[in-house]
Each structure stands twice: as C-alpha cells, then as structure tokens.
PDB file of C-alpha atoms in Angstrom:
ATOM      1  CA  UNK A  27     -38.151 -49.513  33.274  1.00 46.00           C
ATOM      2  CA  UNK A  28     -34.708 -48.016  31.745  1.00 49.00           C
ATOM      3  CA  UNK A  29     -34.591 -47.900  27.856  1.00 47.00           C
ATOM      4  CA  UNK A  30     -31.721 -49.722  26.260  1.00 50.00           C
ATOM      5  CA  UNK A  31     -30.752 -46.630  24.418  1.00 48.00           C
ATOM      6  CA  UNK A  32     -30.566 -43.240  26.233  1.00 47.00           C
ATOM      7  CA  UNK A  33     -30.638 -41.314  22.894  1.00 48.00           C
ATOM      8  CA  UNK A  34     -33.061 -38.342  23.198  1.00 48.00           C
ATOM      9  CA  UNK A  35     -33.449 -38.617  26.952  1.00 44.00           C
ATOM     10  CA  UNK A  36     -31.838 -35.539  28.566  1.00 49.00           C
ATOM     11  CA  UNK A  37     -31.636 -37.417  31.890  1.00 49.00           C
ATOM     12  CA  UNK A  38     -29.113 -40.057  30.442  1.00 44.00           C
ATOM     13  CA  UNK A  39     -27.507 -37.897  27.864  1.00 49.00           C
ATOM     14  CA  UNK A  40     -24.751 -36.374  30.285  1.00 52.00           C
ATOM     15  CA  UNK A  41     -23.646 -40.004  31.213  1.00 52.00           C
ATOM     16  CA  UNK A  42     -22.691 -40.775  27.661  1.00 51.00           C
ATOM     17  CA  UNK A  43     -21.370 -37.572  26.364  1.00 53.00           C
ATOM     18  CA  UNK A  44     -17.772 -37.609  25.438  1.00 51.00           C
ATOM     19  CA  UNK A  45     -16.554 -34.938  27.764  1.00 50.00           C
ATOM     20  CA  UNK A  46     -12.871 -34.865  27.283  1.00 48.00           C
ATOM     21  CA  UNK A  47     -12.727 -34.562  23.508  1.00 48.00           C
ATOM     22  CA  UNK A  48     -15.248 -31.567  23.662  1.00 45.00           C
ATOM     23  CA  UNK A  49     -13.419 -30.145  26.452  1.00 44.00           C
ATOM     24  CA  UNK A  50     -10.159 -30.115  24.549  1.00 47.00           C
ATOM     25  CA  UNK A  51     -11.866 -28.650  21.421  1.00 48.00           C
ATOM     26  CA  UNK A  52     -13.434 -25.908  23.523  1.00 46.00           C
ATOM     27  CA  UNK A  53     -10.228 -25.229  25.535  1.00 48.00           C
ATOM     28  CA  UNK A  54      -8.284 -24.798  22.177  1.00 52.00           C
ATOM     29  CA  UNK A  55     -10.820 -22.361  20.734  1.00 50.00           C
ATOM     30  CA  UNK A  56     -11.037 -20.385  24.004  1.00 46.00           C
ATOM     31  CA  UNK A  57      -7.259 -20.158  24.167  1.00 49.00           C
ATOM     32  CA  UNK A  58      -6.616 -19.186  20.469  1.00 52.00           C
ATOM     33  CA  UNK A  59      -9.647 -16.660  20.374  1.00 51.00           C
ATOM     34  CA  UNK A  60     -12.219 -16.060  17.619  1.00 50.00           C
ATOM     35  CA  UNK A  61      -9.641 -14.917  14.988  1.00 50.00           C
ATOM     36  CA  UNK A  62      -8.943 -18.321  13.767  1.00 48.00           C
ATOM     37  CA  UNK A  63     -12.184 -20.342  14.592  1.00 46.00           C
ATOM     38  CA  UNK A  64     -14.670 -17.473  14.069  1.00 47.00           C
ATOM     39  CA  UNK A  65     -18.322 -18.478  14.314  1.00 47.00           C
ATOM     40  CA  UNK A  66     -17.428 -22.210  14.707  1.00 47.00           C
ATOM     41  CA  UNK A  67     -15.981 -21.352  18.168  1.00 46.00           C
ATOM     42  CA  UNK A  68     -19.153 -19.564  19.469  1.00 46.00           C
ATOM     43  CA  UNK A  69     -21.295 -22.452  17.975  1.00 46.00           C
ATOM     44  CA  UNK A  70     -19.113 -25.175  19.987  1.00 45.00           C
ATOM     45  CA  UNK A  71     -19.587 -23.073  23.113  1.00 45.00           C
ATOM     46  CA  UNK A  72     -23.366 -22.804  22.371  1.00 45.00           C
ATOM     47  CA  UNK A  73     -23.971 -26.499  22.220  1.00 43.00           C
ATOM     48  CA  UNK A  74     -21.404 -27.297  25.128  1.00 47.00           C
ATOM     49  CA  UNK A  75     -22.697 -26.765  28.494  1.00 48.00           C
ATOM     50  CA  UNK A  76     -20.426 -24.284  30.561  1.00 48.00           C
ATOM     51  CA  UNK A  77     -20.801 -26.551  33.526  1.00 49.00           C
ATOM     52  CA  UNK A  78     -18.967 -29.285  31.519  1.00 54.00           C
ATOM     53  CA  UNK A  79     -15.754 -27.139  31.138  1.00 53.00           C
ATOM     54  CA  UNK A  80     -13.627 -27.017  34.195  1.00 58.00           C
ATOM     55  CA  UNK A  81     -12.383 -23.447  34.859  1.00 59.00           C
ATOM     56  CA  UNK A  82      -8.886 -24.511  35.917  1.00 62.00           C
ATOM     57  CA  UNK A  83      -8.536 -26.156  32.439  1.00 60.00           C
ATOM     58  CA  UNK A  84      -9.533 -23.103  30.620  1.00 62.00           C
ATOM     59  CA  UNK A  85      -7.441 -20.759  32.624  1.00 65.00           C
ATOM     60  CA  UNK A  86      -4.448 -23.033  32.148  1.00 69.00           C
ATOM     61  CA  UNK A  87      -5.095 -23.011  28.396  1.00 65.00           C
ATOM     62  CA  UNK A  88      -5.488 -19.358  28.193  1.00 67.00           C
ATOM     63  CA  UNK A  89      -2.280 -18.626  30.291  1.00 67.00           C
ATOM     64  CA  UNK A  90      -0.307 -21.118  28.080  1.00 69.00           C
ATOM     65  CA  UNK A  91      -1.381 -19.524  25.025  1.00 70.00           C
ATOM     66  CA  UNK A  92      -0.750 -16.089  26.257  1.00 65.00           C
ATOM     67  CA  UNK A  93       2.744 -17.060  27.430  1.00 66.00           C
ATOM     68  CA  UNK A  94       3.525 -18.502  23.985  1.00 68.00           C
ATOM     69  CA  UNK A  95       2.343 -15.370  22.236  1.00 69.00           C
ATOM     70  CA  UNK A  96       4.372 -13.318  24.763  1.00 62.00           C
ATOM     71  CA  UNK A  97       7.466 -15.355  24.335  1.00 64.00           C
ATOM     72  CA  UNK A  98       7.145 -14.988  20.402  1.00 63.00           C
ATOM     73  CA  UNK A  99       6.765 -11.210  20.922  1.00 64.00           C
ATOM     74  CA  UNK A 100       9.833 -10.978  23.055  1.00 61.00           C
ATOM     75  CA  UNK A 101      11.913 -12.874  20.540  1.00 61.00           C
ATOM     76  CA  UNK A 102      10.643 -10.678  17.753  1.00 61.00           C
ATOM     77  CA  UNK A 103      11.530  -7.606  19.698  1.00 61.00           C
ATOM     78  CA  UNK A 104      14.930  -9.042  20.362  1.00 58.00           C
ATOM     79  CA  UNK A 105      15.664  -9.624  16.769  1.00 56.00           C
ATOM     80  CA  UNK A 106      14.460  -6.253  15.829  1.00 56.00           C
ATOM     81  CA  UNK A 107      16.991  -4.669  18.369  1.00 60.00           C
ATOM     82  CA  UNK A 108      19.715  -6.832  17.012  1.00 51.00           C
ATOM     83  CA  UNK A 109      18.819  -5.790  13.481  1.00 51.00           C
ATOM     84  CA  UNK A 110      18.870  -2.047  14.547  1.00 63.00           C
ATOM     85  CA  UNK A 111      22.129  -2.529  16.230  1.00 65.00           C
ATOM     86  CA  UNK A 112      23.574  -4.240  12.998  1.00 68.00           C
ATOM     87  CA  UNK A 113      22.366  -1.393  11.004  1.00 72.00           C
ATOM     88  CA  UNK A 114      23.843   1.318  13.386  1.00 76.00           C
ATOM     89  CA  UNK A 115      27.143  -0.583  13.418  1.00 78.00           C
ATOM     90  CA  UNK A 116      27.255  -0.857   9.544  1.00 80.00           C
ATOM     91  CA  UNK A 117      26.315   2.925   9.324  1.00 85.00           C
ATOM     92  CA  UNK A 118      29.232   3.950  11.688  1.00 86.00           C
ATOM     93  CA  UNK A 119      31.614   1.754   9.730  1.00 88.00           C
ATOM     94  CA  UNK A 120      30.604   2.950   6.398  1.00 90.00           C
ATOM     95  CA  UNK A 121      30.808   6.630   7.414  1.00 90.00           C
ATOM     96  CA  UNK A 122      34.237   6.115   9.113  1.00 90.00           C
ATOM     97  CA  UNK A 123      35.543   4.476   6.110  1.00 91.00           C
ATOM     98  CA  UNK A 124      34.092   7.123   3.739  1.00 90.00           C
ATOM     99  CA  UNK A 125      35.622   9.974   5.791  1.00 90.00           C
ATOM    100  CA  UNK A 126      39.024   8.217   5.576  1.00 89.00           C
ATOM    101  CA  UNK A 127      38.667   7.543   1.841  1.00 90.00           C
ATOM    102  CA  UNK A 128      37.461  11.057   0.867  1.00 88.00           C
ATOM    103  CA  UNK A 129      40.313  12.648   2.786  1.00 85.00           C
ATOM    104  CA  UNK A 130      42.893  10.133   1.088  1.00 86.00           C
ATOM    105  CA  UNK A 131      41.382  10.242  -2.524  1.00 86.00           C
ATOM    106  CA  UNK A 132      39.009  13.072  -2.659  1.00 85.00           C
ATOM    107  CA  UNK A 133      35.050  13.218  -3.112  1.00 83.00           C
ATOM    108  CA  UNK A 134      35.390  11.077  -6.253  1.00 87.00           C
ATOM    109  CA  UNK A 135      36.738   7.997  -4.603  1.00 89.00           C
ATOM    110  CA  UNK A 136      34.597   5.083  -5.927  1.00 91.00           C
ATOM    111  CA  UNK A 137      31.904   3.874  -3.554  1.00 91.00           C
ATOM    112  CA  UNK A 138      33.118   0.338  -4.078  1.00 92.00           C
ATOM    113  CA  UNK A 139      36.281   1.314  -2.315  1.00 92.00           C
ATOM    114  CA  UNK A 140      34.523   2.707   0.450  1.00 93.00           C
ATOM    115  CA  UNK A 141      32.365  -0.466   0.922  1.00 91.00           C
ATOM    116  CA  UNK A 142      35.447  -2.563   0.823  1.00 92.00           C
ATOM    117  CA  UNK A 143      37.232  -0.443   3.346  1.00 92.00           C
ATOM    118  CA  UNK A 144      34.006  -0.584   5.629  1.00 90.00           C
ATOM    119  CA  UNK A 145      33.916  -4.453   5.277  1.00 90.00           C
ATOM    120  CA  UNK A 146      30.320  -4.359   3.826  1.00 88.00           C
ATOM    121  CA  UNK A 147      28.893  -5.170   0.460  1.00 88.00           C
ATOM    122  CA  UNK A 148      28.108  -2.547  -2.068  1.00 90.00           C
ATOM    123  CA  UNK A 149      24.370  -3.258  -1.826  1.00 89.00           C
ATOM    124  CA  UNK A 150      24.518  -2.572   1.981  1.00 87.00           C
ATOM    125  CA  UNK A 151      26.085   0.917   1.344  1.00 90.00           C
ATOM    126  CA  UNK A 152      23.448   1.685  -1.361  1.00 89.00           C
ATOM    127  CA  UNK A 153      20.659   0.776   0.593  1.00 88.00           C
ATOM    128  CA  UNK A 154      21.600   3.252   3.172  1.00 88.00           C
ATOM    129  CA  UNK A 155      23.074   6.024   0.830  1.00 90.00           C
ATOM    130  CA  UNK A 156      21.456   5.596  -2.707  1.00 90.00           C
ATOM    131  CA  UNK A 157      23.778   8.202  -4.285  1.00 89.00           C
ATOM    132  CA  UNK A 158      27.201   9.684  -3.793  1.00 89.00           C
ATOM    133  CA  UNK A 159      25.632  12.967  -2.832  1.00 89.00           C
ATOM    134  CA  UNK A 160      23.622  11.360  -0.002  1.00 90.00           C
ATOM    135  CA  UNK A 161      26.686   9.825   1.346  1.00 91.00           C
ATOM    136  CA  UNK A 162      28.738  12.962   1.278  1.00 90.00           C
ATOM    137  CA  UNK A 163      25.771  14.857   2.720  1.00 90.00           C
ATOM    138  CA  UNK A 164      25.781  12.396   5.762  1.00 91.00           C
ATOM    139  CA  UNK A 165      29.456  12.899   6.087  1.00 91.00           C
ATOM    140  CA  UNK A 166      29.216  16.546   6.426  1.00 91.00           C
ATOM    141  CA  UNK A 167      26.426  16.480   8.661  1.00 92.00           C
ATOM    142  CA  UNK A 168      28.177  13.962  10.915  1.00 91.00           C
ATOM    143  CA  UNK A 169      31.264  16.287  10.892  1.00 92.00           C
ATOM    144  CA  UNK A 170      29.310  19.337  11.861  1.00 94.00           C
ATOM    145  CA  UNK A 171      27.856  17.171  14.832  1.00 93.00           C
ATOM    146  CA  UNK A 172      31.239  16.251  15.997  1.00 93.00           C
ATOM    147  CA  UNK A 173      32.307  19.819  15.979  1.00 94.00           C
ATOM    148  CA  UNK A 174      29.070  21.025  17.651  1.00 95.00           C
ATOM    149  CA  UNK A 175      29.711  18.731  20.586  1.00 95.00           C
ATOM    150  CA  UNK A 176      33.100  20.116  21.151  1.00 95.00           C
ATOM    151  CA  UNK A 177      31.686  23.649  20.805  1.00 95.00           C
ATOM    152  CA  UNK A 178      28.877  22.903  23.214  1.00 95.00           C
ATOM    153  CA  UNK A 179      31.354  21.459  25.688  1.00 95.00           C
ATOM    154  CA  UNK A 180      33.418  24.679  25.453  1.00 94.00           C
ATOM    155  CA  UNK A 181      30.408  26.880  25.996  1.00 94.00           C
ATOM    156  CA  UNK A 182      29.293  24.955  28.992  1.00 93.00           C
ATOM    157  CA  UNK A 183      32.533  24.762  30.698  1.00 92.00           C
ATOM    158  CA  UNK A 184      33.400  27.004  33.746  1.00 90.00           C
ATOM    159  CA  UNK A 185      37.025  27.529  32.630  1.00 91.00           C
ATOM    160  CA  UNK A 186      38.161  30.823  31.536  1.00 91.00           C
ATOM    161  CA  UNK A 187      37.071  31.575  27.975  1.00 93.00           C
ATOM    162  CA  UNK A 188      40.701  31.181  26.581  1.00 93.00           C
ATOM    163  CA  UNK A 189      40.911  27.734  28.198  1.00 93.00           C
ATOM    164  CA  UNK A 190      37.529  26.800  26.802  1.00 94.00           C
ATOM    165  CA  UNK A 191      38.722  27.748  23.270  1.00 95.00           C
ATOM    166  CA  UNK A 192      41.798  25.695  23.793  1.00 94.00           C
ATOM    167  CA  UNK A 193      39.713  22.830  24.661  1.00 94.00           C
ATOM    168  CA  UNK A 194      37.513  23.114  21.546  1.00 96.00           C
ATOM    169  CA  UNK A 195      40.554  23.324  19.344  1.00 95.00           C
ATOM    170  CA  UNK A 196      42.039  20.214  20.924  1.00 94.00           C
ATOM    171  CA  UNK A 197      38.907  18.032  20.488  1.00 94.00           C
ATOM    172  CA  UNK A 198      38.683  19.257  16.882  1.00 94.00           C
ATOM    173  CA  UNK A 199      42.272  17.994  16.389  1.00 94.00           C
ATOM    174  CA  UNK A 200      41.155  14.651  17.984  1.00 92.00           C
ATOM    175  CA  UNK A 201      38.262  14.524  15.757  1.00 91.00           C
ATOM    176  CA  UNK A 202      40.427  15.341  12.668  1.00 87.00           C
ATOM    177  CA  UNK A 203      40.292  11.937  10.943  1.00 85.00           C
ATOM    178  CA  UNK A 204      36.605  11.780  10.932  1.00 87.00           C
ATOM    179  CA  UNK A 205      35.886  15.457   9.698  1.00 89.00           C
ATOM    180  CA  UNK A 206      34.836  16.040   6.111  1.00 87.00           C
ATOM    181  CA  UNK A 207      33.945  19.754   6.190  1.00 87.00           C
ATOM    182  CA  UNK A 208      33.518  22.446   3.279  1.00 87.00           C
ATOM    183  CA  UNK A 209      36.788  24.107   4.419  1.00 86.00           C
ATOM    184  CA  UNK A 210      38.489  20.680   3.833  1.00 82.00           C
ATOM    185  CA  UNK A 211      37.204  20.519   0.307  1.00 79.00           C
ATOM    186  CA  UNK A 212      33.972  18.664   1.382  1.00 79.00           C
ATOM    187  CA  UNK A 213      30.580  19.502  -0.210  1.00 81.00           C
ATOM    188  CA  UNK A 214      28.823  22.788   0.968  1.00 86.00           C
ATOM    189  CA  UNK A 215      25.700  21.712   2.922  1.00 83.00           C
ATOM    190  CA  UNK A 216      22.495  22.423   1.198  1.00 81.00           C
ATOM    191  CA  UNK A 217      19.983  20.663   3.554  1.00 86.00           C
ATOM    192  CA  UNK A 218      18.505  22.700   6.478  1.00 90.00           C
ATOM    193  CA  UNK A 219      19.489  20.348   9.127  1.00 90.00           C
ATOM    194  CA  UNK A 220      23.249  20.723   8.384  1.00 90.00           C
ATOM    195  CA  UNK A 221      22.967  24.447   7.798  1.00 92.00           C
ATOM    196  CA  UNK A 222      21.365  24.769  11.288  1.00 94.00           C
ATOM    197  CA  UNK A 223      24.193  22.667  12.802  1.00 93.00           C
ATOM    198  CA  UNK A 224      26.766  25.016  11.292  1.00 93.00           C
ATOM    199  CA  UNK A 225      24.941  28.132  12.562  1.00 94.00           C
ATOM    200  CA  UNK A 226      24.921  26.317  16.054  1.00 96.00           C
ATOM    201  CA  UNK A 227      28.700  25.796  16.038  1.00 95.00           C
ATOM    202  CA  UNK A 228      29.076  29.559  15.241  1.00 96.00           C
ATOM    203  CA  UNK A 229      26.715  30.644  18.117  1.00 96.00           C
ATOM    204  CA  UNK A 230      28.294  28.386  20.712  1.00 96.00           C
ATOM    205  CA  UNK A 231      31.855  29.755  19.774  1.00 96.00           C
ATOM    206  CA  UNK A 232      30.547  33.336  19.828  1.00 96.00           C
ATOM    207  CA  UNK A 233      29.137  32.762  23.215  1.00 95.00           C
ATOM    208  CA  UNK A 234      32.678  31.833  24.547  1.00 95.00           C
ATOM    209  CA  UNK A 235      34.164  34.797  22.799  1.00 95.00           C
ATOM    210  CA  UNK A 236      31.619  37.127  24.584  1.00 94.00           C
ATOM    211  CA  UNK A 237      32.590  35.744  27.900  1.00 93.00           C
ATOM    212  CA  UNK A 238      36.232  36.250  27.082  1.00 93.00           C
ATOM    213  CA  UNK A 239      35.735  39.820  26.157  1.00 91.00           C
ATOM    214  CA  UNK A 240      34.002  40.438  29.359  1.00 90.00           C
ATOM    215  CA  UNK A 241      36.706  38.561  31.638  1.00 87.00           C
ATOM    216  CA  UNK A 242      39.513  40.109  29.516  1.00 89.00           C
ATOM    217  CA  UNK A 243      41.046  36.729  28.608  1.00 89.00           C
ATOM    218  CA  UNK A 244      40.463  37.066  24.895  1.00 92.00           C
ATOM    219  CA  UNK A 245      41.462  40.041  22.552  1.00 90.00           C
ATOM    220  CA  UNK A 246      38.375  41.885  21.506  1.00 90.00           C
ATOM    221  CA  UNK A 247      38.927  41.649  17.792  1.00 92.00           C
ATOM    222  CA  UNK A 248      38.709  37.872  17.572  1.00 92.00           C
ATOM    223  CA  UNK A 249      35.808  36.417  15.861  1.00 94.00           C
ATOM    224  CA  UNK A 250      33.944  32.996  15.778  1.00 94.00           C
ATOM    225  CA  UNK A 251      35.124  32.642  12.196  1.00 94.00           C
ATOM    226  CA  UNK A 252      38.764  32.956  13.077  1.00 94.00           C
ATOM    227  CA  UNK A 253      38.404  30.214  15.685  1.00 94.00           C
ATOM    228  CA  UNK A 254      36.607  27.868  13.312  1.00 93.00           C
ATOM    229  CA  UNK A 255      39.018  28.393  10.436  1.00 93.00           C
ATOM    230  CA  UNK A 256      41.935  27.774  12.687  1.00 94.00           C
ATOM    231  CA  UNK A 257      40.430  24.481  14.077  1.00 93.00           C
ATOM    232  CA  UNK A 258      39.676  23.420  10.564  1.00 92.00           C
ATOM    233  CA  UNK A 259      43.375  24.102   9.537  1.00 92.00           C
ATOM    234  CA  UNK A 260      44.619  22.005  12.527  1.00 93.00           C
ATOM    235  CA  UNK A 261      42.281  19.110  11.889  1.00 91.00           C
ATOM    236  CA  UNK A 262      43.765  18.549   8.479  1.00 87.00           C
ATOM    237  CA  UNK A 263      46.870  16.603   8.895  1.00 87.00           C
ATOM    238  CA  UNK A 264      49.908  17.729   6.672  1.00 87.00           C
ATOM    239  CA  UNK A 265      51.844  15.018   4.990  1.00 86.00           C
ATOM    240  CA  UNK A 266      55.358  13.761   6.034  1.00 89.00           C
ATOM    241  CA  UNK A 267      54.794  14.997   9.718  1.00 91.00           C
ATOM    242  CA  UNK A 268      55.279  11.783  12.012  1.00 88.00           C
ATOM    243  CA  UNK A 269      53.053  12.989  15.007  1.00 91.00           C
ATOM    244  CA  UNK A 270      50.529  15.640  13.532  1.00 92.00           C
ATOM    245  CA  UNK A 271      48.360  15.852  16.787  1.00 92.00           C
ATOM    246  CA  UNK A 272      51.368  16.733  18.774  1.00 94.00           C
ATOM    247  CA  UNK A 273      52.564  19.430  16.300  1.00 94.00           C
ATOM    248  CA  UNK A 274      48.997  20.821  15.958  1.00 94.00           C
ATOM    249  CA  UNK A 275      48.727  21.101  19.722  1.00 94.00           C
ATOM    250  CA  UNK A 276      51.993  23.071  19.872  1.00 94.00           C
ATOM    251  CA  UNK A 277      50.768  25.387  17.066  1.00 93.00           C
ATOM    252  CA  UNK A 278      47.539  25.859  18.865  1.00 94.00           C
ATOM    253  CA  UNK A 279      49.401  26.882  22.086  1.00 93.00           C
ATOM    254  CA  UNK A 280      51.455  29.564  20.250  1.00 93.00           C
ATOM    255  CA  UNK A 281      48.301  30.737  18.447  1.00 92.00           C
ATOM    256  CA  UNK A 282      46.285  31.263  21.815  1.00 92.00           C
ATOM    257  CA  UNK A 283      49.230  33.123  23.235  1.00 90.00           C
ATOM    258  CA  UNK A 284      48.398  35.601  20.525  1.00 90.00           C
ATOM    259  CA  UNK A 285      44.676  35.677  21.114  1.00 87.00           C
ATOM    260  CA  UNK A 286      45.121  36.319  24.878  1.00 83.00           C
ATOM    261  CA  UNK A 287      43.726  39.436  26.183  1.00 69.00           C
ATOM    262  CA  UNK A 288      45.311  41.971  28.640  1.00 57.00           C
ATOM    263  CA  UNK A 289      44.042  40.080  31.683  1.00 55.00           C
ATOM    264  CA  UNK A 290      45.251  36.683  30.609  1.00 53.00           C
ATOM    265  CA  UNK A 291      48.645  38.319  29.741  1.00 51.00           C
ATOM    266  CA  UNK A 292      48.859  39.955  33.178  1.00 50.00           C
ATOM    267  CA  UNK A 293      48.024  36.842  35.038  1.00 53.00           C
ATOM    268  CA  UNK A 294      50.746  34.948  33.131  1.00 51.00           C
ATOM    269  CA  UNK A 295      53.182  37.670  34.041  1.00 50.00           C
TER     270      UNK A 295
END
C-alpha cells in the first residue's frame, strides 16, 4: 500500500522534488563561479544530485556567462585605447602649442596661454607637465628627436655625403616651427635621455662627414658642429621675410657649394 505522503521515502522523493528551481540556482552558481557564492555554491551542489542537472543547461550557462565577461573586457579595453589615444592627441597638441608660444614669447610664456592655444584646460596641461621645467624639458627632448630622425635618414641614405647633408638641412628647415633647442634659446638639457639624443645627432652627422671625406664630396675641415649650428640657424625664421623656407633653402644651397670637396667640384665642372 502506498503512503499518502512520500516524505522520507527516497523512492518517491525524486517525483516531488522541484527540479527546475534547483537547476536554475545551480546553473547560476556554476556560471558565476565560487567568487560570489563561496561555500553556498558547493553546498547546493552537494545536496543536488548531478544526474538532476542537464549538461546542456550547464554548458549554455557557462558559455553565456563567459561571453558576457568577454564582452565587458573588450569594451573596457576599447575604452582604455580611446583614453590613451586622447591622451596622446592632447600631448601632441600641448607640445605643438608650447613650441609656437615659446618661439613667439620666450620661455616665460604663461602656461595658461599654452593651454588656451592647445585647446585644453590648464588642469590637463598640469596633469601631464606639473611644472614649467617639465614642459620645457619635454619640448627640448621632442626637438632633439625630430633632429635625430633627420640625421638618421641622412646617415642611412645611399646618396653622396654632400646630398645627405643637404637632405638633413632641408628636413631641419621643415621642422623649424616645432624646434625649441638650446641654440634657439631653449633650456640646456639636463636629463640623461635628452643628452643621449644630442650625442646621437652628432654621431650620425659625423658618420656622414666621414663618408664625405672618403669619397671627396665634402671638404675635410668641416665638422659635425658646423652642420648642426648651420641647421639651427636656418630653422629659426627671421622676421619680415614672406617665405622663410624658400629663403633658407637658397641659403643652404649656397652654403653647400662652399662645403663641397674637390671631387664634387670636379663633377659639377
């Protein structure tokens, strides 16, 4: 004879167990992992028979949860990339504005003026450069990097040495508006990174001059300092000259005619 109430009889317990709610709870705990539920999750699984949980339901829940977390991580990485891109854009705008302002008004130009010219708030400028010295140091380092890029291009070129130096000077003229160098009245570099950049510029130009002495295209008495000082002079526009770059290139052509060695002069004749 069957009892009216099956409680306490394992034979009938499975017929009356509320499987779906337990499955949903176990499903959620499995998907979210032990971080949130801790020992309660393990307790739930210990009192619920594994045969009651459909593998497909568990797998779907886990896949869904992992997909949600992956989507959140992807959105977070995208936001971080956007923030880095914005920060880099703001940095470039600040440095470009600072270079123009320093050349226009000198190293004592108010930082508020630089921020306004860059289209950023003063707070944004100070977060990146907490002092005037930090900003001027960054400008000097940026200037030496631009000059070093031009020097490396000259040293790696397959042209004659005299033509490599012409290219170096022309690139320096093109970069003129962005250069704040000690020869322009900028701060003398004190940090080791900028000092190393300056030394690399000299080494690259010296390498080109060594080639020029060997192939006879450059006079033997020309030094790296001669080229660097000349480039700094032409990179600094003079007032009241309508097209400074055109004028500077003409002066450079005349100058290099005087630097040419015997081989270059013989070739031209």
